[in-house]
Coordinates of C-alpha atoms in Angstrom, one line a residue:
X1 CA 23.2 -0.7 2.1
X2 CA 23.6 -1.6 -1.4
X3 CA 19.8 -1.7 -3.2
X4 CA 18.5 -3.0 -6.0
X5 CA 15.1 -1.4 -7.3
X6 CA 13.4 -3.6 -9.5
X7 CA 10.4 -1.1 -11.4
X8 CA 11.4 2.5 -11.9
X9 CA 7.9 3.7 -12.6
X10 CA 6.4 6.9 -10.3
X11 CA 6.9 5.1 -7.1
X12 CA 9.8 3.4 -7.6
X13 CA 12.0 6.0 -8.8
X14 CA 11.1 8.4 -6.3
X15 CA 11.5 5.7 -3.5
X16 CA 15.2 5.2 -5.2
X17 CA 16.0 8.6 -4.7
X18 CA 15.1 8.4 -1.2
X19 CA 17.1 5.9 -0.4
X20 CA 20.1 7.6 -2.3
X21 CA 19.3 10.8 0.3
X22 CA 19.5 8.0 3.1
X23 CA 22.9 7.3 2.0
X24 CA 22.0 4.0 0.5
X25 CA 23.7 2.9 -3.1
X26 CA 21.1 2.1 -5.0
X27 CA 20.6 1.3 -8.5
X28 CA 17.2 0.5 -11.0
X29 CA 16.0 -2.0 -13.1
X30 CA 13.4 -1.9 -15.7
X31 CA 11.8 -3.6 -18.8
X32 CA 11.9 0.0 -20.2
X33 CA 15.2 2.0 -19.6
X34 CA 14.3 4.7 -21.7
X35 CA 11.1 5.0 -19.9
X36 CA 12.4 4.7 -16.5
X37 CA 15.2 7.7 -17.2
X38 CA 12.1 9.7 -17.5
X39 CA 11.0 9.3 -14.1
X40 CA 14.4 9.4 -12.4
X41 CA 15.5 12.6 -14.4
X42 CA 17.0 12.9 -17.4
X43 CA 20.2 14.2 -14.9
X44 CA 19.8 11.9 -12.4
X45 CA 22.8 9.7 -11.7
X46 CA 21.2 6.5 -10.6
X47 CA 21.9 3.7 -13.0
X48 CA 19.3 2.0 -14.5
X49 CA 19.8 -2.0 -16.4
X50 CA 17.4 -3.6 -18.7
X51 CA 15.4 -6.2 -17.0
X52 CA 12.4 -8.2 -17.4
X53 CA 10.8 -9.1 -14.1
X54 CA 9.7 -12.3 -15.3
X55 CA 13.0 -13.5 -16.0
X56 CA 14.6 -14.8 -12.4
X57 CA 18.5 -14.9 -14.2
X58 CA 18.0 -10.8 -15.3
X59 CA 17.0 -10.1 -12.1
X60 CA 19.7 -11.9 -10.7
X61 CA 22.4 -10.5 -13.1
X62 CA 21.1 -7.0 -12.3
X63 CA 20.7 -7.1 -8.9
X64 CA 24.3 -8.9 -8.1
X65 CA 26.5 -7.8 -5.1
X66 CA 23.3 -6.1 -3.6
X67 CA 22.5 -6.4 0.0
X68 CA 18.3 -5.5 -0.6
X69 CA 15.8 -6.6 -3.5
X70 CA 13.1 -4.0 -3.3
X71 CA 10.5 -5.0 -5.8
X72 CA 8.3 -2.0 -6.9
X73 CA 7.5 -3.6 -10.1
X74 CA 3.7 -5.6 -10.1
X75 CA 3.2 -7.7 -7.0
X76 CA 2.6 -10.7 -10.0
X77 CA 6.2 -10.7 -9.8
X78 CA 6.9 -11.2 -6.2
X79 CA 7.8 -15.1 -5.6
X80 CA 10.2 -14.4 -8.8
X81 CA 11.8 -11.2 -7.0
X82 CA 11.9 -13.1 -3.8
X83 CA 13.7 -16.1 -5.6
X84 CA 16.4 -14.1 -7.0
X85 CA 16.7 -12.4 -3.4
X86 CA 17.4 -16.2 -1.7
X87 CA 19.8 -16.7 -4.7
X88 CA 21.8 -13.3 -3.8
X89 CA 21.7 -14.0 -0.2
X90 CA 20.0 -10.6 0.0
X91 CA 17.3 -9.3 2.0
X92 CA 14.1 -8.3 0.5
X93 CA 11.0 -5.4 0.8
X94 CA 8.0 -5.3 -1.4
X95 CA 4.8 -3.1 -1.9
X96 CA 2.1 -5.7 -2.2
X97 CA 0.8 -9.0 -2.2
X98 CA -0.8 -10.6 -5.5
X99 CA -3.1 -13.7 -3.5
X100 CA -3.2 -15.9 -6.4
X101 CA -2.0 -19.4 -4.4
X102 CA -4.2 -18.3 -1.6
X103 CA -7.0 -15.8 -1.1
X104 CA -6.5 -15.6 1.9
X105 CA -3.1 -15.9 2.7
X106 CA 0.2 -13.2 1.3
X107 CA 2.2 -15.6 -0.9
X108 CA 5.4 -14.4 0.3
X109 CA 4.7 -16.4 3.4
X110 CA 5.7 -19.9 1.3
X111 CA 9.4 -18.6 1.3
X112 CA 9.5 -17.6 4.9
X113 CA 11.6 -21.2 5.9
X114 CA 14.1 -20.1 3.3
X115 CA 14.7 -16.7 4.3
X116 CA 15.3 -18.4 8.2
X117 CA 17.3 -20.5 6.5
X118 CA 19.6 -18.2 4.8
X119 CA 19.8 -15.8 7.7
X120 CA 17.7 -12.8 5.4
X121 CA 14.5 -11.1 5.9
X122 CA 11.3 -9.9 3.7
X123 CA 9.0 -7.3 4.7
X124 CA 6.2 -7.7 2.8
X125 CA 3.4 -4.7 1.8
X126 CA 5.3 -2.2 3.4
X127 CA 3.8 1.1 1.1
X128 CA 1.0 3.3 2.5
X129 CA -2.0 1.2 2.1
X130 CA -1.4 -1.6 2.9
X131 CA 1.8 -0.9 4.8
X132 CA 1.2 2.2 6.8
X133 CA -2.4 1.2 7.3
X134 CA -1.3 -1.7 9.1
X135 CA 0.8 -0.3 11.7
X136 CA -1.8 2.4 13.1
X137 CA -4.3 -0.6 13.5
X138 CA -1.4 -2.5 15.5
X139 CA -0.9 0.5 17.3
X140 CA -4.9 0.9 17.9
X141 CA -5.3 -2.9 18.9
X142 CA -2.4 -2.5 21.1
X143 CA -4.6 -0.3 23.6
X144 CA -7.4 -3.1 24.0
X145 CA -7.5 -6.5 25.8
X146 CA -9.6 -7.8 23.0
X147 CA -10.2 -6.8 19.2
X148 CA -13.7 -6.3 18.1
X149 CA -14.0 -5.2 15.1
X150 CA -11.1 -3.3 12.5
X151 CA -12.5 -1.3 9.3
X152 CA -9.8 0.6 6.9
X153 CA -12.0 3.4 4.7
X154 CA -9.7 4.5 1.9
X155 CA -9.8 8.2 -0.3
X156 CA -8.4 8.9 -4.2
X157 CA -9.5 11.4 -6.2
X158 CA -8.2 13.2 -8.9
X159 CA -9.3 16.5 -10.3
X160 CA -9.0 15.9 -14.0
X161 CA -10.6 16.8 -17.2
X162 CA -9.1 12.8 -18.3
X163 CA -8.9 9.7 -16.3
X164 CA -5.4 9.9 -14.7
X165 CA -4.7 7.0 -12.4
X166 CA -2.5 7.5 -9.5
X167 CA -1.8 3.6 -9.3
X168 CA -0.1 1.8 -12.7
X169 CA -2.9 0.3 -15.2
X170 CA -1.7 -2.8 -14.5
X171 CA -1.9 -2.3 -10.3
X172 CA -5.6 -0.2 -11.5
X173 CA -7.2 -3.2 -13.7
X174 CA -6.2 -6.1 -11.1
X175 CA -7.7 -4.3 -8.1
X176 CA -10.9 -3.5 -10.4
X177 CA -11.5 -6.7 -11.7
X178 CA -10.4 -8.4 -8.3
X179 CA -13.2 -9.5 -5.4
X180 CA -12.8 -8.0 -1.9
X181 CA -11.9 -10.1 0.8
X182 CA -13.3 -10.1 4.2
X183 CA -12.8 -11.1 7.4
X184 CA -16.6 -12.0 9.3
X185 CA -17.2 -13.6 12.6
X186 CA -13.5 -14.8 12.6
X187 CA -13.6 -16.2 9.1
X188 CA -12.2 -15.2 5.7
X189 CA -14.9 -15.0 2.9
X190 CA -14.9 -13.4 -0.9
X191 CA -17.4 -10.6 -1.6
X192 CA -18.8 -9.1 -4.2
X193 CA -16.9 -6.0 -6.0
X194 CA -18.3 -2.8 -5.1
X195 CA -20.5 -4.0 -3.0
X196 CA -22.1 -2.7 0.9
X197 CA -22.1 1.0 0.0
X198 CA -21.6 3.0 2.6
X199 CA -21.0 6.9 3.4
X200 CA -18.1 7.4 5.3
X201 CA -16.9 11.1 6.7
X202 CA -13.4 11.9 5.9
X203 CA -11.6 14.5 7.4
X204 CA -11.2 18.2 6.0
X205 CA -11.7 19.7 3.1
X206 CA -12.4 15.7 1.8
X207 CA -15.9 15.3 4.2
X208 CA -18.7 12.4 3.4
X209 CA -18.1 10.5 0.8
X210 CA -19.0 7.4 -0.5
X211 CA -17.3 4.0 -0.2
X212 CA -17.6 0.4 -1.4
X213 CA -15.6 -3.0 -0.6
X214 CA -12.4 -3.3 -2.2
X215 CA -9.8 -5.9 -2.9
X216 CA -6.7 -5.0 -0.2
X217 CA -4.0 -6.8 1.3
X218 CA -4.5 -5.6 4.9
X219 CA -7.3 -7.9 5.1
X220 CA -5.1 -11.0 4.6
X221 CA -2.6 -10.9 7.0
X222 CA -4.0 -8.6 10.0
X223 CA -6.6 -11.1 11.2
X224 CA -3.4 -14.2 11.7
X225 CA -1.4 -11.3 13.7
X226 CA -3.9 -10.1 15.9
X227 CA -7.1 -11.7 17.2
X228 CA -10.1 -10.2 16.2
X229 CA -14.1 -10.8 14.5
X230 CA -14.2 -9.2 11.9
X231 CA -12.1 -6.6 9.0
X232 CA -13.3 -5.0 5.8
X233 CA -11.8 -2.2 4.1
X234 CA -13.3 0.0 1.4
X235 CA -12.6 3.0 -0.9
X236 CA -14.1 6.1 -2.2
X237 CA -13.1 8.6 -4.5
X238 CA -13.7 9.7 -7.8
X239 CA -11.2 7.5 -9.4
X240 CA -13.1 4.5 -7.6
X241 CA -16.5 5.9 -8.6
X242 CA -15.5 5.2 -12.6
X243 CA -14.6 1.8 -11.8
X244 CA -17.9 1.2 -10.3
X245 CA -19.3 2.9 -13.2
X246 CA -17.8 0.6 -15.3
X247 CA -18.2 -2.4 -13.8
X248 CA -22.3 -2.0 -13.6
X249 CA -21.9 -1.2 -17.3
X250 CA -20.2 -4.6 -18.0
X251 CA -17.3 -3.1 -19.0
X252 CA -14.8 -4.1 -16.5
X253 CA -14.3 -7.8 -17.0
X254 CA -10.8 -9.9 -16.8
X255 CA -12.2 -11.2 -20.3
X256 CA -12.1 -7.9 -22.2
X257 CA -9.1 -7.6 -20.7
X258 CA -7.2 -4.1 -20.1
X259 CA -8.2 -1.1 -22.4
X260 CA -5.6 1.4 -22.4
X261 CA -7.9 4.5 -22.9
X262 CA -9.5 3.2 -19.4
X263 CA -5.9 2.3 -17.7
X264 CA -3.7 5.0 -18.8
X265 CA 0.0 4.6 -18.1
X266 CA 1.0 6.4 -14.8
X267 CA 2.1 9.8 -16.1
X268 CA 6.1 10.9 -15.5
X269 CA 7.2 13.7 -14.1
X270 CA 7.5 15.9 -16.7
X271 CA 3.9 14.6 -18.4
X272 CA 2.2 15.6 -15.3
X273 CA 3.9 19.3 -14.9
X274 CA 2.7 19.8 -18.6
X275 CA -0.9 18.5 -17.4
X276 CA -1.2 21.4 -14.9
X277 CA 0.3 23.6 -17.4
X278 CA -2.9 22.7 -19.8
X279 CA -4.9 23.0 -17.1
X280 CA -6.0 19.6 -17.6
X281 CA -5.2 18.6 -14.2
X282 CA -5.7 20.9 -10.9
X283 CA -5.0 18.4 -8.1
X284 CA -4.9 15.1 -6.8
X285 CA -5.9 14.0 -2.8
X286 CA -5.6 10.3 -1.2
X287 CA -6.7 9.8 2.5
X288 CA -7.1 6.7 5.0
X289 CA -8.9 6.3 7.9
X290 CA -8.2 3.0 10.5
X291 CA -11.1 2.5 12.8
X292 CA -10.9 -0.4 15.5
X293 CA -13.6 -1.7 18.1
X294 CA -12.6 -3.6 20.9
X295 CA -12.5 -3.9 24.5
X296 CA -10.7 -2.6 27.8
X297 CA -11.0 -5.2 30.8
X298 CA -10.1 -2.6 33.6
X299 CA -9.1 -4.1 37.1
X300 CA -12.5 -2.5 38.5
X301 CA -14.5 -2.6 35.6
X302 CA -15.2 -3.2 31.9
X303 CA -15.4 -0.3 29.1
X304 CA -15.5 -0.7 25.1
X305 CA -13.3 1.4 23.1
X306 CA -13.0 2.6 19.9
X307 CA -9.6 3.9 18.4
X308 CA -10.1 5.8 15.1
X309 CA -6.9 7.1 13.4
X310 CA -6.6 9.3 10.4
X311 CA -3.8 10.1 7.7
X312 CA -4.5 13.1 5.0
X313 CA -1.1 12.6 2.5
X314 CA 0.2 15.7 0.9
X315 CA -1.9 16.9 -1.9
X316 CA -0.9 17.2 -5.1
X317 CA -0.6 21.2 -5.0
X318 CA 1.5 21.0 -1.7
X319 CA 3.6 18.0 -3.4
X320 CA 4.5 20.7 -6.5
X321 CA 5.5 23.3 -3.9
X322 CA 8.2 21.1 -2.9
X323 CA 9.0 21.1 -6.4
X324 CA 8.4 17.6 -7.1
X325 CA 5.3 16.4 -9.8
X326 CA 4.3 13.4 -8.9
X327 CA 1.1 11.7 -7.5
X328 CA -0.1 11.7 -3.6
X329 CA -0.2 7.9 -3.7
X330 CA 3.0 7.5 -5.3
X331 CA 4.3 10.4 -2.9
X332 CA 3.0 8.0 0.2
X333 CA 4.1 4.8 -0.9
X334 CA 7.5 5.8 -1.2
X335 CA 8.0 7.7 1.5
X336 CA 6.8 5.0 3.7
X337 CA 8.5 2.3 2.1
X338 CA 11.8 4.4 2.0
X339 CA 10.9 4.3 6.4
X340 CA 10.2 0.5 6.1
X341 CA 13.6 0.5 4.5
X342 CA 15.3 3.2 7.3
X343 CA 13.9 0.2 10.3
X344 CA 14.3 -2.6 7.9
X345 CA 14.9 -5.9 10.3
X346 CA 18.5 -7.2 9.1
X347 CA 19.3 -9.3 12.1
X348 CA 16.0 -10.9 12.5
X349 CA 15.3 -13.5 9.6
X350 CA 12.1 -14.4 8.0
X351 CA 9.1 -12.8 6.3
X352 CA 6.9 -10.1 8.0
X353 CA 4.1 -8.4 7.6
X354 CA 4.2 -4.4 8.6
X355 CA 2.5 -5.2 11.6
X356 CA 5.1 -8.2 12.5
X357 CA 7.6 -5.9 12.7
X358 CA 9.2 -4.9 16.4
X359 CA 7.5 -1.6 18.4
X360 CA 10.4 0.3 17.9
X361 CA 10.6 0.0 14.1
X362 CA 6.8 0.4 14.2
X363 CA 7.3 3.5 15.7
X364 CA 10.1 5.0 13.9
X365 CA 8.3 4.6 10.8
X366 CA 5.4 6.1 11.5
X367 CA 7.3 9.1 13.0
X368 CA 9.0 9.1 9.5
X369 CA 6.1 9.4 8.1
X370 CA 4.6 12.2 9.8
X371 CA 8.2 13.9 9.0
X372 CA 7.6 13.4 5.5
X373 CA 4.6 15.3 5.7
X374 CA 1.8 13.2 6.5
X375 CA -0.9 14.3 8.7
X376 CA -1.9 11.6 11.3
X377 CA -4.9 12.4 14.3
X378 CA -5.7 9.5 16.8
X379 CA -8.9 10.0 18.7
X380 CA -10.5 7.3 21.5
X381 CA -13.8 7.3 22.8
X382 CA -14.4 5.5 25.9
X383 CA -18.2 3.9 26.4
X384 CA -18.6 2.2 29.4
X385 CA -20.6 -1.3 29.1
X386 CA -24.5 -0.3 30.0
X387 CA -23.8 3.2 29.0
X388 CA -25.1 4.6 26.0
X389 CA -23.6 7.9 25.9
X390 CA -20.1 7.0 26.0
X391 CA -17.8 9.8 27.4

C-alpha cells in the first residue's frame, strides 16, 4: 500500500519504518520536519512534508495519491485526519481515541456511515494499550458463555535520574488531567483520578506494585462489543506515581495548563543513546495484564472461569541490543499498530474497534506481536459453582 504517516514523533517514525520493511511506500508528515528527521535518521530515506494536523487542506495536500491515513499525531486530531481520509478515498488507522463529543463513546464512530459509504475502512486504537489490550480480552471472553467482569492493570516505569516520559507531553498531560471512566453494573460512569488504589502483582522481575484508575480507551468501546458488568482499568509505575504526586499537590490542573519541565518532549533517538551514555537513564519497562471473570454453562454443569493474560514488552536494555534507542511503549505501539496495518480490513468498510476486527486478523496480530518480541502467558482457573477451592 501506499501510506501516509501523519506525526513522526518516537512512535510514529519507527512504525514508518515498519511498514517500509513490510514493503509498504510510505511517507511522513509533521509540523516540525527538522524535528521529525531526527527520529527517522538523519540517513533515512523516508520523505517527510510540512504539515499541520489542524489544517484538513495540508493534510490532504500531503497525504494525496495515498491508499492509508495513519494518524500518529495527538488523537485531538482524529475527526480532522479521518476527514481528509473520506476526501482521499483512503482507508484509515489511528492510535487513540480523544472522547471529547462523548465520554463514553470513540468519536470516530460519527464517521462510520461515511466510510460504508465510500467503500473505506478505520481501525481505530489499534497501538498496544488500547489496541493490543483489547484483542486478548476478546480472545478471553471468547472462552465464556457470559462476561462477568474485565479489569486491564497497566505498568511504566522508567529508571531515571530526570522525568523522561515514554508517552508525548501532550498524550502525558491529557491522560493526567483526564477522569477515568468505568464501566459498573452495566453502566458507564466518570471517576475520580487516581482513585481505588490497589496492589496488583505483575509478572517477573516487575512483582506487586501499586495501581490507580486511569483514563483509557479500552473502557469505551469493549463494553458495546461484548456483553458484560463491569470494566476498569488502572496503572502503576513510577512514571504514574509522579502524576499522582502531583495531582494531590495541586499541581496538575487543565488551568495551569502544561509545564514543560513536568512534560518533557519525548526524547529522539540520538537524545536517548546520549542519556544512557550520562548514565542518566539505565532502563525503561511497560507491562499489561487483561484479567476477565465470567462464566462457562457446560452441558452437565455450571463452572466460573477466570482468564488472566499477560504481556511483558521488551525492555529498554533488550530494545538497545537490537540496536535501536527508543522507548518500550513507543517499541509496543508500533510494532502492534505496524500488525494492525499487516491484517488491516480493506474489503470490509466501516469503523472498528480492535476487537471488531475478524478472528483471523485478531489472531495474526497477536502472533505478530509475540514475533516482535513480546512475551504473552494465558492462564485459566476453573472454580466450579459451590466450590471454593477452584481447581
Amino acid at each position: 500500500m501506499r501510506i501516509f504517516v501523519l506525526g513522526a514523533g518516537a512512535t510514529g517514525s519507527l512504525l514508518a519504518q515498519l511498514l517500509e520493511r513490510q514493503g509498504h511506500t510510505v511517507w511522513c508528515g509533521d509540523r516540525d520536519p527538522e524535528r521529525a528527521r531526527r527520529f527517522l535518521g538523519k540517513r533515512g530515506t523516508i520523505p517527510i512534508a510540512t504539515v499541520n494536523a489542524r489544517n484538513l487542506r495540508g493534510i490532504i495536500r500531503a497525504a494525496r495519491d495515498c491508499q492509508l491515513i495513519v494518524n500518529a499525531s495527538a488523537s485531538v486530531f482524529n475527526l480532522i485526519v479521518m476527514r481528509a481520509a473520506l476526501h482521499l478515498r483512503a482507508h484509515y488507522l489511528d492510535l487513540s481515541s480523544h472522547l471529547t463529543r462523548n465520554p463514553f463513546k470513540a468519536e470516530q464512530f460519527a464517521l462510520a456511515k461515511r466510510f460504508a459509504e465510500k467503500s473505506r475502512a478505520a481501525v481505530i486504537n489499534a497501538g498496544a494499550a488500547p489496541g493490543l489490550t483489547n484483542l486478548l480480552v476478546k480472545r478471553a471472553a471468547e472462552s465464556m458463555d457470559e462476561v462477568d467482569s474485565v479489569r486491564i492493570r497497566l505498568y511504566e516505569s522508567t529508571e531515571s535520574r530526570d522525568p523522561i516520559s515514554q508517552w508525548s507531553p501532550e498524550v502525558s498531560f491529557d491522560e493526567a488531567i483526564s477522569s477515568p471512566r468505568v464501566y459498573r453494573n452495566r453502566r458507564f460512569r466518570m471517576e475520580k483520578r487516581f482513585a481505588e488504589l490497589e496492589k496488583f502483582s505483575f509478572p517477573p522481575p516487575i512483582g506487586p506494585a501499586a495501581v490507580v484508575l486511569a483514563a483509557q480507551d479500552e473502557v469505551v468501546t469493549l463494553p458495546n462489543n461484548i456483553p458484560m458488568r463491569n470494566m476498569d482499568v488502572k496503572i502503576g509505575g513510577n512514571e504514574f506515581d509522579r502524576l499522582r504526586r502531583w495531582y494531590k499537590q495541586g499541581k496538575l490542573t487543565k488551568s495551569r495548563g502544561l509545564v514543560r519541565e513536568r512534560f518533557p518532549q519525548t526524547s529522539s533517538p540520538r537524545a536517548i543513546a546520549k542519556l544512557i551514555r550520562g548514565g542518566v537513564l539505565h532502563n525503561a519497562r511497560f507491562a499489561a495484564a487483561v484479567l476477565v471473570d465470567g462464566v462457562d454453562h457446560d452441558p452437565k454443569d455450571e463452572y466460573k472461569l477466570a482468564v488472566r493474560i499477560d504481556c511483558l514488552f521488551p525492555t529498554m536494555y533488550q530494545i538497545r541490543r537490537q540496536g535501536l534507542f527508543t522507548t518500550p511503549v513507543a517499541y509496543a505501539t508500533a510494532h502492534v499498530a505496524a500488525q494492525f496495518v499487516k491484517f488491516f480490513p480493506k474489503e470490509t468498510p466501516g469503523v472498528f474497534a480492535p476487537e471488531m476486527l475478524e478472528p483471523e486478523a485478531r489472531r495474526g496480530i497477536i502472533a505478530g506481536a509475540r514475533a516482535s518480541g513480546v512475551k504473552i502467558t494465558s492462564k485459566t482457573k476453573k472454580l466450579w459453582v459451590g466450590d471454593e477451592d477452584g481447581s
